[in-house]
Amino acid sequence: TVLASNRGNLTVSGVGAGIGSGNMGVRIDNQAAVSTQHASSVAIFVGTGSAAGTDYNYGVGVLNNATVDLTGSATVSGLGGGTANAGATNYNAGVVVADGATVTLRHSDSTVIGTGGGANAGLQNFGVFVSAGGLISVTNATVVGGKVAAISGIGSTTSTGGNNDGVRVGNVNAAFGQRGGTISVAGGTAGTDSLLLDTTNSDTASLFANLKS
């Protein structure tokens, strides 16, 4: 599946529904490719996971070798679900990039913002989670007005379990980085870590910079 904009703007928004798992607001999956191809294009992705769901109700999920390549200014914003469930709901991250998927930002006026969901004693409701070969990068970015591309995450404020991290990078070769541009990463959380590089089980998690494209 390919969704591309040559010179126009692109807006994708959604709200997940359902009482089970995997009810995402915006899901880009299974080698799907989404792109904007001009510096004047504006891309906006806004997703909210199902509030009534249990687990894995991401706000925005970019998964399984999908690619998002945004040449103009971009906003990717996600709010995890599971917030209205009566049980302990887990893994309801705001924005997830995982399983070989990539998000490439090519404009300095770009942001990735995630807020974790979940409820009660739920855990691992991250703001932004990059996992299992996922990558968010700033590459050959057009710089406008001194702005800096930013990734920010807020861990769940609605669940009290552990590891509700603001920004988490880890679980097998995940990374943030830049190849011609500047990237800012910041996390806030009600859980244990605002920014965590997870290298358990000999995994590789990294923030890298100053690499040639």
PDB file of C-alpha atoms in Angstrom:
ATOM      1  CA  THR A   1       0.000   0.000   0.000  1.00  0.00           C
ATOM      2  CA  VAL A   2       1.342   3.402  -0.994  1.00  0.00           C
ATOM      3  CA  LEU A   3      -0.015   6.793   0.108  1.00  0.00           C
ATOM      4  CA  ALA A   4       1.927   9.708  -1.338  1.00  0.00           C
ATOM      5  CA  SER A   5       1.543  13.454  -1.777  1.00  0.00           C
ATOM      6  CA  ASN A   6       3.716  15.180  -4.380  1.00  0.00           C
ATOM      7  CA  ARG A   7       3.142  18.861  -3.507  1.00  0.00           C
ATOM      8  CA  GLY A   8      -0.065  18.910  -1.462  1.00  0.00           C
ATOM      9  CA  ASN A   9      -0.667  18.541   2.247  1.00  0.00           C
ATOM     10  CA  LEU A  10      -1.513  15.256   3.924  1.00  0.00           C
ATOM     11  CA  THR A  11      -3.693  14.760   7.001  1.00  0.00           C
ATOM     12  CA  VAL A  12      -4.437  11.366   8.540  1.00  0.00           C
ATOM     13  CA  SER A  13      -6.487  11.091  11.730  1.00  0.00           C
ATOM     14  CA  GLY A  14      -8.342   8.355  13.536  1.00  0.00           C
ATOM     15  CA  VAL A  15      -9.813   7.160  16.814  1.00  0.00           C
ATOM     16  CA  GLY A  16      -9.698   3.467  17.651  1.00  0.00           C
ATOM     17  CA  ALA A  17     -12.832   1.672  18.833  1.00  0.00           C
ATOM     18  CA  GLY A  18     -13.422  -1.663  20.512  1.00  0.00           C
ATOM     19  CA  ILE A  19     -13.029  -3.377  23.871  1.00  0.00           C
ATOM     20  CA  GLY A  20     -10.160  -5.717  23.002  1.00  0.00           C
ATOM     21  CA  SER A  21      -6.575  -5.149  21.922  1.00  0.00           C
ATOM     22  CA  GLY A  22      -4.928  -3.562  18.905  1.00  0.00           C
ATOM     23  CA  ASN A  23      -7.543  -0.862  18.338  1.00  0.00           C
ATOM     24  CA  MET A  24      -5.238   1.907  17.139  1.00  0.00           C
ATOM     25  CA  GLY A  25      -6.095   5.413  16.058  1.00  0.00           C
ATOM     26  CA  VAL A  26      -3.751   5.418  13.054  1.00  0.00           C
ATOM     27  CA  ARG A  27      -2.040   2.198  11.936  1.00  0.00           C
ATOM     28  CA  ILE A  28       0.562   2.042   9.158  1.00  0.00           C
ATOM     29  CA  ASP A  29       1.537  -1.593   8.841  1.00  0.00           C
ATOM     30  CA  ASN A  30       2.880  -4.467   6.735  1.00  0.00           C
ATOM     31  CA  GLN A  31       5.339  -2.611   4.444  1.00  0.00           C
ATOM     32  CA  ALA A  32       2.919   0.220   3.720  1.00  0.00           C
ATOM     33  CA  ALA A  33       4.641   3.388   2.458  1.00  0.00           C
ATOM     34  CA  VAL A  34       3.471   6.918   3.273  1.00  0.00           C
ATOM     35  CA  SER A  35       5.298   9.988   2.018  1.00  0.00           C
ATOM     36  CA  THR A  36       5.234  13.669   1.228  1.00  0.00           C
ATOM     37  CA  GLN A  37       7.666  14.710  -1.472  1.00  0.00           C
ATOM     38  CA  HIS A  38       7.991  18.485  -1.342  1.00  0.00           C
ATOM     39  CA  ALA A  39       9.409  20.812   1.294  1.00  0.00           C
ATOM     40  CA  SER A  40       6.262  22.943   1.225  1.00  0.00           C
ATOM     41  CA  SER A  41       3.993  20.015   2.068  1.00  0.00           C
ATOM     42  CA  VAL A  42       2.543  19.716   5.559  1.00  0.00           C
ATOM     43  CA  ALA A  43       1.854  16.289   7.010  1.00  0.00           C
ATOM     44  CA  ILE A  44      -0.300  15.716  10.099  1.00  0.00           C
ATOM     45  CA  PHE A  45      -0.973  12.358  11.709  1.00  0.00           C
ATOM     46  CA  VAL A  46      -3.202  12.338  14.788  1.00  0.00           C
ATOM     47  CA  GLY A  47      -4.382   9.127  16.416  1.00  0.00           C
ATOM     48  CA  THR A  48      -6.103   8.052  19.632  1.00  0.00           C
ATOM     49  CA  GLY A  49      -6.257   4.426  20.713  1.00  0.00           C
ATOM     50  CA  SER A  50      -9.546   2.979  21.902  1.00  0.00           C
ATOM     51  CA  ALA A  51     -10.316   4.207  25.413  1.00  0.00           C
ATOM     52  CA  ALA A  52     -12.417   1.099  26.083  1.00  0.00           C
ATOM     53  CA  GLY A  53      -9.711  -1.286  24.875  1.00  0.00           C
ATOM     54  CA  THR A  54      -7.425  -3.509  26.906  1.00  0.00           C
ATOM     55  CA  ASP A  55      -3.848  -3.679  25.605  1.00  0.00           C
ATOM     56  CA  TYR A  56      -1.817  -2.462  22.592  1.00  0.00           C
ATOM     57  CA  ASN A  57      -4.243   0.290  21.657  1.00  0.00           C
ATOM     58  CA  TYR A  58      -1.631   2.671  20.252  1.00  0.00           C
ATOM     59  CA  GLY A  59      -2.452   6.202  19.235  1.00  0.00           C
ATOM     60  CA  VAL A  60      -0.219   5.913  16.157  1.00  0.00           C
ATOM     61  CA  GLY A  61       1.481   2.656  15.188  1.00  0.00           C
ATOM     62  CA  VAL A  62       4.077   2.370  12.402  1.00  0.00           C
ATOM     63  CA  LEU A  63       4.822  -1.341  12.259  1.00  0.00           C
ATOM     64  CA  ASN A  64       6.275  -4.305  10.359  1.00  0.00           C
ATOM     65  CA  ASN A  65       8.637  -2.634   7.877  1.00  0.00           C
ATOM     66  CA  ALA A  66       6.258   0.198   7.044  1.00  0.00           C
ATOM     67  CA  THR A  67       7.891   3.486   6.020  1.00  0.00           C
ATOM     68  CA  VAL A  68       6.847   7.061   6.664  1.00  0.00           C
ATOM     69  CA  ASP A  69       9.054   9.564   4.795  1.00  0.00           C
ATOM     70  CA  LEU A  70       8.064  13.207   5.247  1.00  0.00           C
ATOM     71  CA  THR A  71       9.860  15.912   3.278  1.00  0.00           C
ATOM     72  CA  GLY A  72       7.884  18.930   4.501  1.00  0.00           C
ATOM     73  CA  SER A  73       6.970  19.938   8.028  1.00  0.00           C
ATOM     74  CA  ALA A  74       5.298  17.164   9.953  1.00  0.00           C
ATOM     75  CA  THR A  75       3.424  16.392  13.150  1.00  0.00           C
ATOM     76  CA  VAL A  76       2.908  12.858  14.393  1.00  0.00           C
ATOM     77  CA  SER A  77       0.783  12.876  17.535  1.00  0.00           C
ATOM     78  CA  GLY A  78      -0.649   9.899  19.399  1.00  0.00           C
ATOM     79  CA  LEU A  79      -2.584   9.227  22.600  1.00  0.00           C
ATOM     80  CA  GLY A  80      -2.658   5.673  23.889  1.00  0.00           C
ATOM     81  CA  GLY A  81      -5.985   4.017  24.693  1.00  0.00           C
ATOM     82  CA  GLY A  82      -7.202   1.791  27.486  1.00  0.00           C
ATOM     83  CA  THR A  83      -7.932   4.761  29.711  1.00  0.00           C
ATOM     84  CA  ALA A  84     -11.598   3.967  30.363  1.00  0.00           C
ATOM     85  CA  ASN A  85     -11.258   0.233  30.946  1.00  0.00           C
ATOM     86  CA  ALA A  86     -12.123  -1.098  34.401  1.00  0.00           C
ATOM     87  CA  GLY A  87      -9.099  -3.389  34.484  1.00  0.00           C
ATOM     88  CA  ALA A  88      -5.347  -2.888  34.426  1.00  0.00           C
ATOM     89  CA  THR A  89      -4.531  -2.032  30.815  1.00  0.00           C
ATOM     90  CA  ASN A  90      -1.011  -2.287  29.431  1.00  0.00           C
ATOM     91  CA  TYR A  91       1.186  -1.349  26.453  1.00  0.00           C
ATOM     92  CA  ASN A  92      -1.082   1.484  25.322  1.00  0.00           C
ATOM     93  CA  ALA A  93       1.641   3.735  23.942  1.00  0.00           C
ATOM     94  CA  GLY A  94       1.051   7.077  22.276  1.00  0.00           C
ATOM     95  CA  VAL A  95       3.366   6.528  19.287  1.00  0.00           C
ATOM     96  CA  VAL A  96       5.082   3.244  18.406  1.00  0.00           C
ATOM     97  CA  VAL A  97       7.636   2.614  15.631  1.00  0.00           C
ATOM     98  CA  ALA A  98       8.570  -1.067  15.651  1.00  0.00           C
ATOM     99  CA  ASP A  99       9.437  -4.266  13.830  1.00  0.00           C
ATOM    100  CA  GLY A 100      11.699  -2.742  11.192  1.00  0.00           C
ATOM    101  CA  ALA A 101       9.459   0.262  10.516  1.00  0.00           C
ATOM    102  CA  THR A 102      10.954   3.727   9.939  1.00  0.00           C
ATOM    103  CA  VAL A 103       9.847   7.323  10.293  1.00  0.00           C
ATOM    104  CA  THR A 104      12.088   9.772   8.424  1.00  0.00           C
ATOM    105  CA  LEU A 105      11.731  13.509   9.025  1.00  0.00           C
ATOM    106  CA  ARG A 106      13.296  15.817   6.431  1.00  0.00           C
ATOM    107  CA  HIS A 107      12.207  19.196   7.799  1.00  0.00           C
ATOM    108  CA  SER A 108      13.285  20.937  10.984  1.00  0.00           C
ATOM    109  CA  ASP A 109       9.694  21.951  11.764  1.00  0.00           C
ATOM    110  CA  SER A 110       8.696  18.387  12.646  1.00  0.00           C
ATOM    111  CA  THR A 111       7.529  16.792  15.855  1.00  0.00           C
ATOM    112  CA  VAL A 112       6.693  13.335  17.139  1.00  0.00           C
ATOM    113  CA  ILE A 113       4.588  13.588  20.296  1.00  0.00           C
ATOM    114  CA  GLY A 114       3.159  10.697  22.273  1.00  0.00           C
ATOM    115  CA  THR A 115       1.219  10.314  25.506  1.00  0.00           C
ATOM    116  CA  GLY A 116       0.734   6.930  27.099  1.00  0.00           C
ATOM    117  CA  GLY A 117      -2.723   5.649  27.996  1.00  0.00           C
ATOM    118  CA  GLY A 118      -3.698   2.709  30.176  1.00  0.00           C
ATOM    119  CA  ALA A 119      -5.604   2.541  33.431  1.00  0.00           C
ATOM    120  CA  ASN A 120      -5.461   1.363  37.032  1.00  0.00           C
ATOM    121  CA  ALA A 121      -2.358  -0.798  37.682  1.00  0.00           C
ATOM    122  CA  GLY A 122      -1.428  -0.912  33.987  1.00  0.00           C
ATOM    123  CA  LEU A 123       2.219  -0.902  32.968  1.00  0.00           C
ATOM    124  CA  GLN A 124       4.450  -0.027  30.023  1.00  0.00           C
ATOM    125  CA  ASN A 125       2.113   2.644  28.717  1.00  0.00           C
ATOM    126  CA  PHE A 126       4.899   4.632  27.063  1.00  0.00           C
ATOM    127  CA  GLY A 127       4.651   8.054  25.484  1.00  0.00           C
ATOM    128  CA  VAL A 128       6.888   7.177  22.513  1.00  0.00           C
ATOM    129  CA  PHE A 129       8.274   3.662  22.010  1.00  0.00           C
ATOM    130  CA  VAL A 130      10.821   2.663  19.362  1.00  0.00           C
ATOM    131  CA  SER A 131      11.371  -1.083  19.369  1.00  0.00           C
ATOM    132  CA  ALA A 132      12.571  -4.157  17.474  1.00  0.00           C
ATOM    133  CA  GLY A 133      14.506  -2.520  14.650  1.00  0.00           C
ATOM    134  CA  GLY A 134      12.307   0.580  14.541  1.00  0.00           C
ATOM    135  CA  LEU A 135      13.930   3.907  13.668  1.00  0.00           C
ATOM    136  CA  ILE A 136      12.952   7.560  13.901  1.00  0.00           C
ATOM    137  CA  SER A 137      15.488   9.762  12.144  1.00  0.00           C
ATOM    138  CA  VAL A 138      16.046  13.296  10.905  1.00  0.00           C
ATOM    139  CA  THR A 139      17.714  13.068   7.496  1.00  0.00           C
ATOM    140  CA  ASN A 140      19.070  15.938   5.353  1.00  0.00           C
ATOM    141  CA  ALA A 141      16.566  18.236   6.989  1.00  0.00           C
ATOM    142  CA  THR A 142      15.452  21.548   5.512  1.00  0.00           C
ATOM    143  CA  VAL A 143      16.050  24.060   8.319  1.00  0.00           C
ATOM    144  CA  VAL A 144      13.446  26.784   8.786  1.00  0.00           C
ATOM    145  CA  GLY A 145      13.542  29.573  11.354  1.00  0.00           C
ATOM    146  CA  GLY A 146      16.110  27.867  13.536  1.00  0.00           C
ATOM    147  CA  LYS A 147      13.630  25.159  14.476  1.00  0.00           C
ATOM    148  CA  VAL A 148      14.763  21.726  15.607  1.00  0.00           C
ATOM    149  CA  ALA A 149      12.902  18.498  14.930  1.00  0.00           C
ATOM    150  CA  ALA A 150      11.727  17.084  18.235  1.00  0.00           C
ATOM    151  CA  ILE A 151      10.550  13.823  19.752  1.00  0.00           C
ATOM    152  CA  SER A 152       8.739  14.068  23.055  1.00  0.00           C
ATOM    153  CA  GLY A 153       6.785  11.616  25.137  1.00  0.00           C
ATOM    154  CA  ILE A 154       4.787  11.606  28.347  1.00  0.00           C
ATOM    155  CA  GLY A 155       4.305   8.320  30.137  1.00  0.00           C
ATOM    156  CA  SER A 156       0.853   7.398  31.340  1.00  0.00           C
ATOM    157  CA  THR A 157      -0.730   9.593  33.977  1.00  0.00           C
ATOM    158  CA  THR A 158      -3.783   7.309  34.127  1.00  0.00           C
ATOM    159  CA  SER A 159      -2.096   4.050  35.149  1.00  0.00           C
ATOM    160  CA  THR A 160       0.020   3.296  38.190  1.00  0.00           C
ATOM    161  CA  GLY A 161       1.984   0.198  37.158  1.00  0.00           C
ATOM    162  CA  GLY A 162       5.684   0.140  36.350  1.00  0.00           C
ATOM    163  CA  ASN A 163       7.681   1.340  33.363  1.00  0.00           C
ATOM    164  CA  ASN A 164       5.262   3.957  32.114  1.00  0.00           C
ATOM    165  CA  ASP A 165       8.206   5.715  30.499  1.00  0.00           C
ATOM    166  CA  GLY A 166       8.023   8.961  28.583  1.00  0.00           C
ATOM    167  CA  VAL A 167      10.324   7.920  25.738  1.00  0.00           C
ATOM    168  CA  ARG A 168      11.664   4.377  25.514  1.00  0.00           C
ATOM    169  CA  VAL A 169      14.144   3.069  22.944  1.00  0.00           C
ATOM    170  CA  GLY A 170      14.996  -0.584  23.043  1.00  0.00           C
ATOM    171  CA  ASN A 171      14.142  -4.244  22.560  1.00  0.00           C
ATOM    172  CA  VAL A 172      16.463  -5.316  19.721  1.00  0.00           C
ATOM    173  CA  ASN A 173      18.282  -2.712  17.627  1.00  0.00           C
ATOM    174  CA  ALA A 174      15.986   0.283  17.948  1.00  0.00           C
ATOM    175  CA  ALA A 175      17.261   3.819  17.431  1.00  0.00           C
ATOM    176  CA  PHE A 176      16.730   7.534  17.167  1.00  0.00           C
ATOM    177  CA  GLY A 177      19.215   9.396  15.017  1.00  0.00           C
ATOM    178  CA  GLN A 178      20.114  12.058  12.544  1.00  0.00           C
ATOM    179  CA  ARG A 179      21.799  12.028   9.177  1.00  0.00           C
ATOM    180  CA  GLY A 180      21.959  15.693   8.293  1.00  0.00           C
ATOM    181  CA  GLY A 181      19.854  17.661  10.741  1.00  0.00           C
ATOM    182  CA  THR A 182      19.323  18.142  14.446  1.00  0.00           C
ATOM    183  CA  ILE A 183      17.055  16.118  16.683  1.00  0.00           C
ATOM    184  CA  SER A 184      15.838  16.841  20.189  1.00  0.00           C
ATOM    185  CA  VAL A 185      14.521  14.045  22.418  1.00  0.00           C
ATOM    186  CA  ALA A 186      12.709  14.709  25.694  1.00  0.00           C
ATOM    187  CA  GLY A 187      10.506  12.639  27.962  1.00  0.00           C
ATOM    188  CA  GLY A 188       8.331  13.226  30.981  1.00  0.00           C
ATOM    189  CA  THR A 189       6.527  10.580  32.930  1.00  0.00           C
ATOM    190  CA  ALA A 190       4.522   9.647  35.977  1.00  0.00           C
ATOM    191  CA  GLY A 191       6.268   6.264  35.953  1.00  0.00           C
ATOM    192  CA  THR A 192       9.906   5.331  36.394  1.00  0.00           C
ATOM    193  CA  ASP A 193      11.921   6.842  33.550  1.00  0.00           C
ATOM    194  CA  SER A 194      11.536   9.954  31.441  1.00  0.00           C
ATOM    195  CA  LEU A 195      13.981   8.683  28.793  1.00  0.00           C
ATOM    196  CA  LEU A 196      15.142   5.087  28.779  1.00  0.00           C
ATOM    197  CA  LEU A 197      17.569   3.245  26.510  1.00  0.00           C
ATOM    198  CA  ASP A 198      16.685  -0.381  27.134  1.00  0.00           C
ATOM    199  CA  THR A 199      19.658  -2.708  26.655  1.00  0.00           C
ATOM    200  CA  THR A 200      18.383  -5.704  28.552  1.00  0.00           C
ATOM    201  CA  ASN A 201      18.962  -9.161  27.111  1.00  0.00           C
ATOM    202  CA  SER A 202      21.955  -7.861  25.123  1.00  0.00           C
ATOM    203  CA  ASP A 203      19.654  -5.773  22.936  1.00  0.00           C
ATOM    204  CA  THR A 204      20.943  -2.659  21.196  1.00  0.00           C
ATOM    205  CA  ALA A 205      19.344   0.713  21.770  1.00  0.00           C
ATOM    206  CA  SER A 206      20.965   3.875  20.482  1.00  0.00           C
ATOM    207  CA  LEU A 207      20.832   7.561  19.857  1.00  0.00           C
ATOM    208  CA  PHE A 208      23.193   8.376  17.008  1.00  0.00           C
ATOM    209  CA  ALA A 209      24.313  11.539  15.295  1.00  0.00           C
ATOM    210  CA  ASN A 210      26.636  13.026  12.697  1.00  0.00           C
ATOM    211  CA  LEU A 211      26.311  10.192  10.205  1.00  0.00           C
ATOM    212  CA  LYS A 212      26.464  10.762   6.485  1.00  0.00           C
ATOM    213  CA  SER A 213      23.321   9.985   4.534  1.00  0.00           C
TER     214      SER A 213
END
